[in-house]
Amino acid sequence: MQKFKLAVIGLGGIAENFHIPAWLANEEIELTAICDLSEEKALQVAAKYNVPQIYTDYNELLDSAEIDIIDICTPNFLHAEIATAALKKDKHVFCEKPEAVTIENILKLKETVEQTDRLFMAMRNNRFLNPSLFLKKLSDQGELGEVYAVRCGWVRRRGIPGRGGWFTNKKLSGGGVLIDLGVHMIDLAYWLMGSPTPTTVTGSTYSKFAENTARPDSSNSKFGVKDAAGVFDVEDTARGYVRFASGASLSLEFSWAANIEKERKFIEIMGTKAGAYWNYPDREIKLFSERNGITAQEIPNINFQDGAGRQENIKHFVDCLLGRTQLSYNIDQGIDVIKIINGIYQSAVKGTEVRF
Ligand SMILES: NC(=O)c1ccc[n+]([C@@H]2O[C@H](COP(=O)([O-])OP(=O)(O)OC[C@H]3O[C@@H](n4cnc5c(N)ncnc54)[C@H](O)[C@@H]3O)[C@@H](O)[C@H]2O)c1
């Protein structure tokens, strides 16, 4: 059987608890090397998963001719730099979101992606979940009609990851909740809408909870390492409005912390034939339409597969390496999402709409 030699760079919460087990669930993958700035962390993960080679410098790792796939799980500001270097060394690359923190860096990455025959994909948590696949089919088959207005978001009551660590340091993260949670829901909405071209964005950002000390109450806020003496110079709330060339629009709401009733992660789609609403904690998709002059509501029976989104991404990437299917992701889609996010940051500073 063909085996691919994998190296994982950045061994924090997402790598150790999600990526590595997901890769090892595929018998075609051999975890050959790992790399972290912290040798102690690398030794601990090597012992846990029986990994033969450890590195503390990713450039040394990339010089290893043995490695076929690089998986990037470092803080955000390093993603594009490591991905570009790895593709240039003829490695296939799977990268955590966001692909880059600036447009300039994702455009450089695109150039490299287009010059190589290696695969590049970024994590897209929501695309491979059964409810997402169900909605995508409805949308692609025209069963929603023209999808013209979509709203999505992820708002937490208290759920700031790694306060004072890299997550809340703009230089290292590229931003706060919008670049952290925003990528997941903006990508879902944008993908379900058929990857339309964004033309304008407007938005506001707020940082009101930098000093807040209430205990986190979101099960998803455990990522990142806190630093009591660290920096908090990013937004904890972002609101945005995107127009697309098709005429469709997307409204966005994201908070790591806010005085609301409870955490919500949602998407609402308005189509001319039918609409859909999915609020994760409720675990149900609701479809809304009109039948014989009467408004109708449907709740399809979908298996929600808790936590499977990341694992399915990695399985999809392995299937693509083996030629079993085509990548569901392309770098232009990544560019549009980064454009929207950075456009909202610019608009929030300028107080006006940003045109692309
Ligand atoms: N898809 C998801 O659901 C999801 C969830 C959480 C985090 N993430 C993403 O995963 C990435 C990592 O997040 P995390 O929560 O694991 O962070 P983390 O802080 O727990 O881990 C980051 C690790 O990278 C290491 N590192 C830093 N610089 C490095 C370098 N130059 N070379 C090698 N290693 C280096 C750090 O020492 C640390 O061990 C982020 O980009 C984040 O956005 C995605």
mmCIF file of C-alpha atoms and ligand atoms in Angstrom:
data_model
loop_
_atom_site.group_PDB
_atom_site.id
_atom_site.type_symbol
_atom_site.label_atom_id
_atom_site.label_comp_id
_atom_site.label_asym_id
_atom_site.label_seq_id
_atom_site.Cartn_x
_atom_site.Cartn_y
_atom_site.Cartn_z
ATOM 1 C CA MET A 1 0.000 0.000 0.000
ATOM 2 C CA GLN A 2 1.207 3.528 -0.804
ATOM 3 C CA LYS A 3 2.148 5.317 2.445
ATOM 4 C CA PHE A 4 2.630 9.077 2.791
ATOM 5 C CA LYS A 5 5.152 10.418 5.287
ATOM 6 C CA LEU A 6 3.618 13.224 7.317
ATOM 7 C CA ALA A 7 5.192 15.984 9.414
ATOM 8 C CA VAL A 8 3.158 18.225 11.739
ATOM 9 C CA ILE A 9 4.473 21.718 12.590
ATOM 10 C CA GLY A 10 3.104 23.420 15.741
ATOM 11 C CA LEU A 11 2.020 20.998 18.453
ATOM 12 C CA GLY A 12 -0.606 22.889 20.448
ATOM 13 C CA GLY A 13 -4.200 21.978 21.230
ATOM 14 C CA ILE A 14 -5.451 21.578 17.675
ATOM 15 C CA ALA A 15 -2.519 19.423 16.508
ATOM 16 C CA GLU A 16 -2.278 17.124 19.501
ATOM 17 C CA ASN A 17 -5.976 16.567 20.115
ATOM 18 C CA PHE A 18 -7.514 16.785 16.632
ATOM 19 C CA HIS A 19 -5.097 16.729 13.685
ATOM 20 C CA ILE A 20 -2.768 13.919 14.721
ATOM 21 C CA PRO A 21 -5.559 11.462 15.659
ATOM 22 C CA ALA A 22 -7.386 12.401 12.417
ATOM 23 C CA TRP A 23 -4.298 11.714 10.280
ATOM 24 C CA LEU A 24 -3.598 8.431 12.094
ATOM 25 C CA ALA A 25 -7.146 7.241 11.373
ATOM 26 C CA ASN A 26 -5.936 6.857 7.745
ATOM 27 C CA GLU A 27 -3.788 3.760 7.231
ATOM 28 C CA GLU A 28 -2.025 5.432 4.272
ATOM 29 C CA ILE A 29 -0.411 7.974 6.643
ATOM 30 C CA GLU A 30 2.788 7.537 8.650
ATOM 31 C CA LEU A 31 3.575 10.274 11.193
ATOM 32 C CA THR A 32 7.308 10.582 10.527
ATOM 33 C CA ALA A 33 8.242 13.930 12.063
ATOM 34 C CA ILE A 34 6.943 16.693 14.315
ATOM 35 C CA CYS A 35 8.193 20.207 14.987
ATOM 36 C CA ASP A 36 7.594 22.773 17.706
ATOM 37 C CA LEU A 37 9.613 25.712 19.004
ATOM 38 C CA SER A 38 9.349 23.996 22.374
ATOM 39 C CA GLU A 39 11.520 20.888 22.456
ATOM 40 C CA GLU A 40 9.741 19.774 25.614
ATOM 41 C CA LYS A 41 6.393 19.852 23.785
ATOM 42 C CA ALA A 42 7.874 17.998 20.802
ATOM 43 C CA LEU A 43 9.318 15.288 23.067
ATOM 44 C CA GLN A 44 5.990 14.886 24.860
ATOM 45 C CA VAL A 45 4.003 14.533 21.597
ATOM 46 C CA ALA A 46 6.692 12.230 20.122
ATOM 47 C CA ALA A 47 6.373 9.920 23.142
ATOM 48 C CA LYS A 48 2.556 9.966 22.985
ATOM 49 C CA TYR A 49 2.356 9.109 19.276
ATOM 50 C CA ASN A 50 5.628 7.235 18.850
ATOM 51 C CA VAL A 51 7.102 9.699 16.323
ATOM 52 C CA PRO A 52 10.704 8.963 15.240
ATOM 53 C CA GLN A 53 11.929 12.455 14.277
ATOM 54 C CA ILE A 54 11.577 15.742 16.144
ATOM 55 C CA TYR A 55 12.579 19.265 15.095
ATOM 56 C CA THR A 56 12.483 22.712 16.696
ATOM 57 C CA ASP A 57 13.213 24.598 13.436
ATOM 58 C CA TYR A 58 10.705 24.105 10.620
ATOM 59 C CA ASN A 59 13.271 25.020 7.933
ATOM 60 C CA GLU A 60 15.418 22.054 8.963
ATOM 61 C CA LEU A 61 12.367 19.824 8.801
ATOM 62 C CA LEU A 62 11.471 21.072 5.292
ATOM 63 C CA ASP A 63 14.957 20.049 4.079
ATOM 64 C CA SER A 64 14.111 16.416 4.857
ATOM 65 C CA ALA A 65 13.626 14.648 1.529
ATOM 66 C CA GLU A 66 11.602 11.924 3.239
ATOM 67 C CA ILE A 67 8.540 14.024 4.084
ATOM 68 C CA ASP A 68 5.567 14.028 1.659
ATOM 69 C CA ILE A 69 2.981 16.096 3.593
ATOM 70 C CA ILE A 70 3.352 19.093 5.891
ATOM 71 C CA ASP A 71 0.504 19.926 8.275
ATOM 72 C CA ILE A 72 0.710 23.493 9.655
ATOM 73 C CA CYS A 73 -0.784 24.098 13.130
ATOM 74 C CA THR A 74 1.254 27.092 14.305
ATOM 75 C CA PRO A 75 -0.097 30.529 15.273
ATOM 76 C CA ASN A 76 -1.749 32.321 12.332
ATOM 77 C CA PHE A 77 1.039 34.716 11.274
ATOM 78 C CA LEU A 78 3.273 31.768 10.274
ATOM 79 C CA HIS A 79 0.787 29.867 8.081
ATOM 80 C CA ALA A 80 1.469 31.513 4.707
ATOM 81 C CA GLU A 81 5.227 31.671 5.265
ATOM 82 C CA ILE A 82 5.520 27.967 6.177
ATOM 83 C CA ALA A 83 3.036 26.857 3.489
ATOM 84 C CA THR A 84 4.918 28.757 0.779
ATOM 85 C CA ALA A 85 8.282 27.352 1.903
ATOM 86 C CA ALA A 86 6.903 23.792 2.108
ATOM 87 C CA LEU A 87 5.308 23.898 -1.375
ATOM 88 C CA LYS A 88 8.621 25.175 -2.761
ATOM 89 C CA LYS A 89 10.246 22.070 -1.240
ATOM 90 C CA ASP A 90 7.721 19.900 -3.109
ATOM 91 C CA LYS A 91 5.623 18.949 -0.093
ATOM 92 C CA HIS A 92 1.860 18.615 -0.102
ATOM 93 C CA VAL A 93 0.454 21.096 2.423
ATOM 94 C CA PHE A 94 -2.540 20.963 4.732
ATOM 95 C CA CYS A 95 -2.862 24.192 6.724
ATOM 96 C CA GLU A 96 -4.971 25.350 9.645
ATOM 97 C CA LYS A 97 -7.152 28.395 9.045
ATOM 98 C CA PRO A 98 -6.577 31.256 8.278
ATOM 99 C CA GLU A 99 -4.248 30.637 5.332
ATOM 100 C CA ALA A 100 -2.659 34.067 5.908
ATOM 101 C CA VAL A 101 -3.234 37.202 7.936
ATOM 102 C CA THR A 102 -2.672 39.615 5.033
ATOM 103 C CA ILE A 103 -3.874 39.750 1.433
ATOM 104 C CA GLU A 104 -0.289 40.225 0.300
ATOM 105 C CA ASN A 105 0.791 36.927 1.885
ATOM 106 C CA ILE A 106 -2.135 34.892 0.588
ATOM 107 C CA LEU A 107 -1.502 36.251 -2.936
ATOM 108 C CA LYS A 108 2.159 35.148 -2.670
ATOM 109 C CA LEU A 109 0.945 31.755 -1.495
ATOM 110 C CA LYS A 110 -1.428 31.567 -4.498
ATOM 111 C CA GLU A 111 1.506 32.150 -6.872
ATOM 112 C CA THR A 112 3.370 29.242 -5.311
ATOM 113 C CA VAL A 113 0.264 27.010 -5.296
ATOM 114 C CA GLU A 114 -0.127 27.679 -9.031
ATOM 115 C CA GLN A 115 3.516 26.866 -9.772
ATOM 116 C CA THR A 116 3.479 23.413 -8.146
ATOM 117 C CA ASP A 117 1.714 20.119 -8.727
ATOM 118 C CA ARG A 118 1.528 19.539 -4.950
ATOM 119 C CA LEU A 119 -1.833 19.811 -3.151
ATOM 120 C CA PHE A 120 -2.661 22.736 -0.890
ATOM 121 C CA MET A 121 -5.737 22.866 1.316
ATOM 122 C CA ALA A 122 -6.769 24.875 4.363
ATOM 123 C CA MET A 123 -8.954 23.545 7.170
ATOM 124 C CA ARG A 124 -12.641 24.129 6.505
ATOM 125 C CA ASN A 125 -14.358 22.851 9.668
ATOM 126 C CA ASN A 126 -17.916 23.141 8.409
ATOM 127 C CA ARG A 127 -17.832 21.949 4.796
ATOM 128 C CA PHE A 128 -17.778 18.215 5.479
ATOM 129 C CA LEU A 129 -20.505 18.033 8.121
ATOM 130 C CA ASN A 130 -23.660 16.199 7.023
ATOM 131 C CA PRO A 131 -25.926 19.257 7.499
ATOM 132 C CA SER A 132 -23.544 21.372 5.371
ATOM 133 C CA LEU A 133 -23.418 18.730 2.629
ATOM 134 C CA PHE A 134 -27.217 18.489 2.739
ATOM 135 C CA LEU A 135 -27.599 22.281 2.343
ATOM 136 C CA LYS A 136 -24.911 22.411 -0.367
ATOM 137 C CA LYS A 137 -26.822 19.860 -2.459
ATOM 138 C CA LEU A 138 -30.093 21.772 -2.032
ATOM 139 C CA SER A 139 -28.354 24.987 -3.047
ATOM 140 C CA ASP A 140 -26.480 23.501 -6.038
ATOM 141 C CA GLN A 141 -29.595 21.688 -7.279
ATOM 142 C CA GLY A 142 -31.543 24.950 -7.238
ATOM 143 C CA GLU A 143 -33.997 23.733 -4.590
ATOM 144 C CA LEU A 144 -33.550 26.965 -2.612
ATOM 145 C CA GLY A 145 -34.070 29.051 -5.764
ATOM 146 C CA GLU A 146 -31.970 32.203 -5.963
ATOM 147 C CA VAL A 147 -30.046 32.583 -2.695
ATOM 148 C CA TYR A 148 -30.003 36.358 -2.231
ATOM 149 C CA ALA A 149 -29.530 37.127 1.466
ATOM 150 C CA VAL A 150 -27.581 35.156 4.054
ATOM 151 C CA ARG A 151 -26.773 35.828 7.691
ATOM 152 C CA CYS A 152 -24.271 33.909 9.754
ATOM 153 C CA GLY A 153 -22.340 34.173 12.946
ATOM 154 C CA TRP A 154 -20.838 32.681 16.053
ATOM 155 C CA VAL A 155 -21.439 34.621 19.233
ATOM 156 C CA ARG A 156 -20.212 33.410 22.597
ATOM 157 C CA ARG A 157 -21.263 34.666 25.998
ATOM 158 C CA ARG A 158 -17.785 34.145 27.484
ATOM 159 C CA GLY A 159 -15.248 32.297 25.358
ATOM 160 C CA ILE A 160 -11.993 34.123 24.654
ATOM 161 C CA PRO A 161 -9.238 31.657 23.680
ATOM 162 C CA GLY A 162 -5.697 32.000 25.111
ATOM 163 C CA ARG A 163 -6.149 35.466 26.642
ATOM 164 C CA GLY A 164 -2.793 37.308 26.535
ATOM 165 C CA GLY A 165 -1.215 34.600 24.332
ATOM 166 C CA TRP A 166 -0.885 34.717 20.525
ATOM 167 C CA PHE A 167 -4.699 34.551 19.920
ATOM 168 C CA THR A 168 -5.158 38.071 21.383
ATOM 169 C CA ASN A 169 -1.957 39.589 19.950
ATOM 170 C CA LYS A 170 -2.702 41.206 16.556
ATOM 171 C CA LYS A 171 0.857 40.804 15.277
ATOM 172 C CA LEU A 172 0.679 37.030 15.798
ATOM 173 C CA SER A 173 -3.005 36.347 15.085
ATOM 174 C CA GLY A 174 -3.955 38.963 12.482
ATOM 175 C CA GLY A 175 -7.024 39.872 14.540
ATOM 176 C CA GLY A 176 -9.480 38.608 17.130
ATOM 177 C CA VAL A 177 -12.793 36.807 16.876
ATOM 178 C CA LEU A 178 -13.347 37.665 13.199
ATOM 179 C CA ILE A 179 -10.219 35.947 11.927
ATOM 180 C CA ASP A 180 -10.595 33.168 14.514
ATOM 181 C CA LEU A 181 -14.259 32.107 14.419
ATOM 182 C CA GLY A 182 -15.170 34.204 11.378
ATOM 183 C CA VAL A 183 -13.313 31.998 8.906
ATOM 184 C CA HIS A 184 -15.478 28.988 9.832
ATOM 185 C CA MET A 185 -18.888 30.581 9.326
ATOM 186 C CA ILE A 186 -17.970 33.004 6.511
ATOM 187 C CA ASP A 187 -16.548 30.083 4.531
ATOM 188 C CA LEU A 188 -19.706 28.019 5.133
ATOM 189 C CA ALA A 189 -21.968 30.850 3.962
ATOM 190 C CA TYR A 190 -19.752 31.776 0.994
ATOM 191 C CA TRP A 191 -19.419 28.118 -0.109
ATOM 192 C CA LEU A 192 -23.176 27.460 0.182
ATOM 193 C CA MET A 193 -23.780 30.622 -1.885
ATOM 194 C CA GLY A 194 -21.596 29.160 -4.664
ATOM 195 C CA SER A 195 -18.380 31.188 -3.967
ATOM 196 C CA PRO A 196 -19.643 34.563 -5.242
ATOM 197 C CA THR A 197 -17.202 37.461 -5.777
ATOM 198 C CA PRO A 198 -17.238 39.988 -2.910
ATOM 199 C CA THR A 199 -17.420 43.603 -4.115
ATOM 200 C CA THR A 200 -17.850 45.724 -0.957
ATOM 201 C CA VAL A 201 -17.727 45.262 2.795
ATOM 202 C CA THR A 202 -18.557 47.427 5.742
ATOM 203 C CA GLY A 203 -18.130 46.624 9.398
ATOM 204 C CA SER A 204 -17.461 47.579 12.985
ATOM 205 C CA THR A 205 -15.239 45.948 15.578
ATOM 206 C CA TYR A 206 -15.198 46.295 19.363
ATOM 207 C CA SER A 207 -12.865 45.333 22.163
ATOM 208 C CA LYS A 208 -14.893 45.500 25.366
ATOM 209 C CA PHE A 209 -13.823 42.379 27.217
ATOM 210 C CA ALA A 210 -10.036 42.641 27.245
ATOM 211 C CA GLU A 211 -10.157 43.127 31.022
ATOM 212 C CA ASN A 212 -13.042 40.746 31.640
ATOM 213 C CA THR A 213 -12.262 37.936 34.055
ATOM 214 C CA ALA A 214 -15.497 35.911 34.161
ATOM 215 C CA ARG A 215 -14.946 32.194 33.662
ATOM 216 C CA PRO A 216 -15.289 30.977 30.052
ATOM 217 C CA ASP A 217 -18.525 29.062 29.481
ATOM 218 C CA SER A 218 -17.895 27.914 25.910
ATOM 219 C CA SER A 219 -16.652 24.370 25.416
ATOM 220 C CA ASN A 220 -14.873 25.701 22.306
ATOM 221 C CA SER A 221 -12.800 28.338 24.092
ATOM 222 C CA LYS A 222 -10.110 26.066 25.534
ATOM 223 C CA PHE A 223 -7.606 26.618 22.725
ATOM 224 C CA GLY A 224 -4.395 28.609 23.138
ATOM 225 C CA VAL A 225 -2.125 29.224 26.101
ATOM 226 C CA LYS A 226 -2.979 32.160 28.401
ATOM 227 C CA ASP A 227 -0.417 34.748 29.432
ATOM 228 C CA ALA A 228 -1.427 37.046 32.282
ATOM 229 C CA ALA A 229 1.304 39.525 31.278
ATOM 230 C CA GLY A 230 0.486 39.298 27.549
ATOM 231 C CA VAL A 231 -1.109 41.589 24.986
ATOM 232 C CA PHE A 232 -4.829 41.985 24.147
ATOM 233 C CA ASP A 233 -5.023 44.327 21.176
ATOM 234 C CA VAL A 234 -7.652 42.576 19.019
ATOM 235 C CA GLU A 235 -11.454 42.794 18.731
ATOM 236 C CA ASP A 236 -13.773 40.577 20.779
ATOM 237 C CA THR A 237 -16.801 41.490 18.612
ATOM 238 C CA ALA A 238 -17.143 42.133 14.892
ATOM 239 C CA ARG A 239 -20.163 42.968 12.751
ATOM 240 C CA GLY A 240 -20.063 43.117 8.994
ATOM 241 C CA TYR A 241 -22.038 43.354 5.783
ATOM 242 C CA VAL A 242 -20.759 42.012 2.462
ATOM 243 C CA ARG A 243 -22.106 42.667 -1.039
ATOM 244 C CA PHE A 244 -21.324 40.262 -3.880
ATOM 245 C CA ALA A 245 -21.153 40.844 -7.643
ATOM 246 C CA SER A 246 -24.228 38.611 -8.015
ATOM 247 C CA GLY A 247 -26.279 41.105 -5.974
ATOM 248 C CA ALA A 248 -26.447 38.710 -3.004
ATOM 249 C CA SER A 249 -25.474 39.872 0.477
ATOM 250 C CA LEU A 250 -24.120 38.390 3.700
ATOM 251 C CA SER A 251 -24.486 39.763 7.249
ATOM 252 C CA LEU A 252 -21.975 38.706 9.882
ATOM 253 C CA GLU A 253 -21.989 38.625 13.699
ATOM 254 C CA PHE A 254 -19.067 37.364 15.754
ATOM 255 C CA SER A 255 -18.227 37.644 19.463
ATOM 256 C CA TRP A 256 -15.801 35.880 21.750
ATOM 257 C CA ALA A 257 -17.642 37.509 24.636
ATOM 258 C CA ALA A 258 -20.921 39.437 24.803
ATOM 259 C CA ASN A 259 -23.819 39.991 27.168
ATOM 260 C CA ILE A 260 -26.276 37.722 25.358
ATOM 261 C CA GLU A 261 -28.470 34.851 26.547
ATOM 262 C CA LYS A 262 -26.238 32.001 25.330
ATOM 263 C CA GLU A 263 -23.713 30.923 22.679
ATOM 264 C CA ARG A 264 -25.068 30.699 19.121
ATOM 265 C CA LYS A 265 -23.433 29.468 15.950
ATOM 266 C CA PHE A 266 -25.830 29.912 13.101
ATOM 267 C CA ILE A 267 -26.549 30.380 9.430
ATOM 268 C CA GLU A 268 -29.774 31.660 7.910
ATOM 269 C CA ILE A 269 -30.258 31.395 4.166
ATOM 270 C CA MET A 270 -32.966 33.201 2.226
ATOM 271 C CA GLY A 271 -33.722 31.727 -1.168
ATOM 272 C CA THR A 272 -36.623 32.528 -3.500
ATOM 273 C CA LYS A 273 -37.928 28.926 -3.367
ATOM 274 C CA ALA A 274 -36.919 28.010 0.192
ATOM 275 C CA GLY A 275 -34.960 29.239 3.159
ATOM 276 C CA ALA A 276 -32.964 27.409 5.799
ATOM 277 C CA TYR A 277 -31.903 28.056 9.373
ATOM 278 C CA TRP A 278 -29.279 26.101 11.270
ATOM 279 C CA ASN A 279 -28.432 26.940 14.861
ATOM 280 C CA TYR A 280 -25.813 24.472 16.085
ATOM 281 C CA PRO A 281 -26.845 24.102 19.713
ATOM 282 C CA ASP A 282 -30.362 23.208 18.516
ATOM 283 C CA ARG A 283 -28.831 20.540 16.234
ATOM 284 C CA GLU A 284 -31.618 20.954 13.689
ATOM 285 C CA ILE A 285 -31.813 22.418 10.241
ATOM 286 C CA LYS A 286 -35.177 23.973 9.522
ATOM 287 C CA LEU A 287 -36.340 24.516 5.956
ATOM 288 C CA PHE A 288 -39.004 27.091 5.125
ATOM 289 C CA SER A 289 -41.032 27.219 1.930
ATOM 290 C CA GLU A 290 -44.546 27.531 0.587
ATOM 291 C CA ARG A 291 -46.673 24.543 -0.478
ATOM 292 C CA ASN A 292 -50.017 25.014 -2.223
ATOM 293 C CA GLY A 293 -50.414 28.542 -0.889
ATOM 294 C CA ILE A 294 -49.474 27.634 2.678
ATOM 295 C CA THR A 295 -46.162 28.388 4.382
ATOM 296 C CA ALA A 296 -44.459 25.139 5.326
ATOM 297 C CA GLN A 297 -41.666 24.102 7.638
ATOM 298 C CA GLU A 298 -39.612 20.922 7.405
ATOM 299 C CA ILE A 299 -37.017 19.406 9.742
ATOM 300 C CA PRO A 300 -34.946 16.821 7.863
ATOM 301 C CA ASN A 301 -33.469 13.934 9.874
ATOM 302 C CA ILE A 302 -29.724 14.465 9.598
ATOM 303 C CA ASN A 303 -27.032 12.709 11.595
ATOM 304 C CA PHE A 304 -25.065 15.575 13.144
ATOM 305 C CA GLN A 305 -21.711 13.781 13.753
ATOM 306 C CA ASP A 306 -20.441 15.889 16.675
ATOM 307 C CA GLY A 307 -16.822 16.964 16.230
ATOM 308 C CA ALA A 308 -16.347 15.206 12.891
ATOM 309 C CA GLY A 309 -15.728 18.301 10.760
ATOM 310 C CA ARG A 310 -11.972 18.489 11.237
ATOM 311 C CA GLN A 311 -11.476 14.731 10.877
ATOM 312 C CA GLU A 312 -13.442 14.707 7.621
ATOM 313 C CA ASN A 313 -11.231 17.531 6.241
ATOM 314 C CA ILE A 314 -8.126 15.433 6.751
ATOM 315 C CA LYS A 315 -9.785 12.319 5.329
ATOM 316 C CA HIS A 316 -10.789 14.373 2.271
ATOM 317 C CA PHE A 317 -7.192 15.575 1.817
ATOM 318 C CA VAL A 318 -5.904 11.966 1.987
ATOM 319 C CA ASP A 319 -8.573 10.874 -0.529
ATOM 320 C CA CYS A 320 -7.369 13.661 -2.862
ATOM 321 C CA LEU A 321 -3.722 12.560 -2.483
ATOM 322 C CA LEU A 322 -4.795 9.052 -3.448
ATOM 323 C CA GLY A 323 -6.664 10.396 -6.490
ATOM 324 C CA ARG A 324 -10.025 9.193 -5.144
ATOM 325 C CA THR A 325 -11.631 12.627 -5.409
ATOM 326 C CA GLN A 326 -10.932 16.287 -6.280
ATOM 327 C CA LEU A 327 -10.143 18.996 -3.715
ATOM 328 C CA SER A 328 -13.334 20.674 -2.494
ATOM 329 C CA TYR A 329 -11.250 23.789 -1.658
ATOM 330 C CA ASN A 330 -9.257 26.177 -3.818
ATOM 331 C CA ILE A 331 -6.974 29.087 -2.911
ATOM 332 C CA ASP A 332 -9.205 31.704 -4.609
ATOM 333 C CA GLN A 333 -11.942 30.832 -2.112
ATOM 334 C CA GLY A 334 -9.393 31.345 0.667
ATOM 335 C CA ILE A 335 -8.466 34.736 -0.808
ATOM 336 C CA ASP A 336 -12.105 35.872 -0.846
ATOM 337 C CA VAL A 337 -12.573 34.963 2.832
ATOM 338 C CA ILE A 338 -9.358 36.783 3.848
ATOM 339 C CA LYS A 339 -10.440 39.765 1.702
ATOM 340 C CA ILE A 340 -13.784 39.951 3.520
ATOM 341 C CA ILE A 341 -12.119 39.716 6.948
ATOM 342 C CA ASN A 342 -9.425 42.290 6.201
ATOM 343 C CA GLY A 343 -11.986 44.521 4.494
ATOM 344 C CA ILE A 344 -14.080 44.569 7.688
ATOM 345 C CA TYR A 345 -10.975 45.471 9.702
ATOM 346 C CA GLN A 346 -10.213 48.346 7.302
ATOM 347 C CA SER A 347 -13.814 49.512 7.245
ATOM 348 C CA ALA A 348 -13.957 49.505 11.069
ATOM 349 C CA VAL A 349 -10.899 51.780 11.236
ATOM 350 C CA LYS A 350 -11.994 54.119 8.423
ATOM 351 C CA GLY A 351 -15.657 54.207 9.355
ATOM 352 C CA THR A 352 -16.652 53.767 5.697
ATOM 353 C CA GLU A 353 -17.402 51.017 3.205
ATOM 354 C CA VAL A 354 -14.446 49.282 1.529
ATOM 355 C CA ARG A 355 -14.640 48.451 -2.204
ATOM 356 C CA PHE A 356 -12.571 45.689 -3.799
HETATM 357 N N1 LIG B 1 -10.007 24.414 13.004
HETATM 358 C C1 LIG B 1 -10.257 24.627 14.280
HETATM 359 O O1 LIG B 1 -11.320 24.291 14.817
HETATM 360 C C2 LIG B 1 -9.203 25.271 15.120
HETATM 361 C C3 LIG B 1 -9.338 25.285 16.517
HETATM 362 C C4 LIG B 1 -8.289 25.870 17.248
HETATM 363 C C5 LIG B 1 -7.192 26.424 16.628
HETATM 364 N N2 LIG B 1 -7.125 26.407 15.261
HETATM 365 C C6 LIG B 1 -5.971 26.983 14.553
HETATM 366 O O2 LIG B 1 -4.843 26.133 14.796
HETATM 367 C C7 LIG B 1 -3.665 26.895 14.948
HETATM 368 C C8 LIG B 1 -2.988 26.558 16.267
HETATM 369 O O3 LIG B 1 -3.899 26.793 17.314
HETATM 370 P P1 LIG B 1 -3.716 26.103 18.757
HETATM 371 O O4 LIG B 1 -4.978 26.378 19.495
HETATM 372 O O5 LIG B 1 -3.257 24.702 18.606
HETATM 373 O O6 LIG B 1 -2.544 27.031 19.342
HETATM 374 P P2 LIG B 1 -1.468 26.704 20.463
HETATM 375 O O7 LIG B 1 -0.961 27.984 20.960
HETATM 376 O O8 LIG B 1 -2.041 25.714 21.436
HETATM 377 O O9 LIG B 1 -0.312 25.925 19.654
HETATM 378 C C9 LIG B 1 0.565 26.528 18.743
HETATM 379 C C10 LIG B 1 1.882 25.755 18.798
HETATM 380 O O10 LIG B 1 2.737 26.247 17.752
HETATM 381 C C11 LIG B 1 4.045 26.302 18.263
HETATM 382 N N3 LIG B 1 4.865 27.227 17.464
HETATM 383 C C12 LIG B 1 4.881 28.578 17.488
HETATM 384 N N4 LIG B 1 5.779 29.052 16.615
HETATM 385 C C13 LIG B 1 6.336 27.972 15.994
HETATM 386 C C14 LIG B 1 7.350 27.818 14.999
HETATM 387 N N5 LIG B 1 7.960 28.862 14.448
HETATM 388 N N6 LIG B 1 7.690 26.555 14.630
HETATM 389 C C15 LIG B 1 7.082 25.485 15.200
HETATM 390 N N7 LIG B 1 6.132 25.582 16.157
HETATM 391 C C16 LIG B 1 5.757 26.807 16.552
HETATM 392 C C17 LIG B 1 3.872 26.746 19.712
HETATM 393 O O11 LIG B 1 5.013 26.448 20.496
HETATM 394 C C18 LIG B 1 2.639 25.942 20.110
HETATM 395 O O12 LIG B 1 2.979 24.674 20.659
HETATM 396 C C19 LIG B 1 -4.105 28.358 14.816
HETATM 397 O O13 LIG B 1 -3.858 28.819 13.533
HETATM 398 C C20 LIG B 1 -5.586 28.339 15.077
HETATM 399 O O14 LIG B 1 -6.283 29.350 14.366
HETATM 400 C C21 LIG B 1 -8.098 25.842 14.514
#
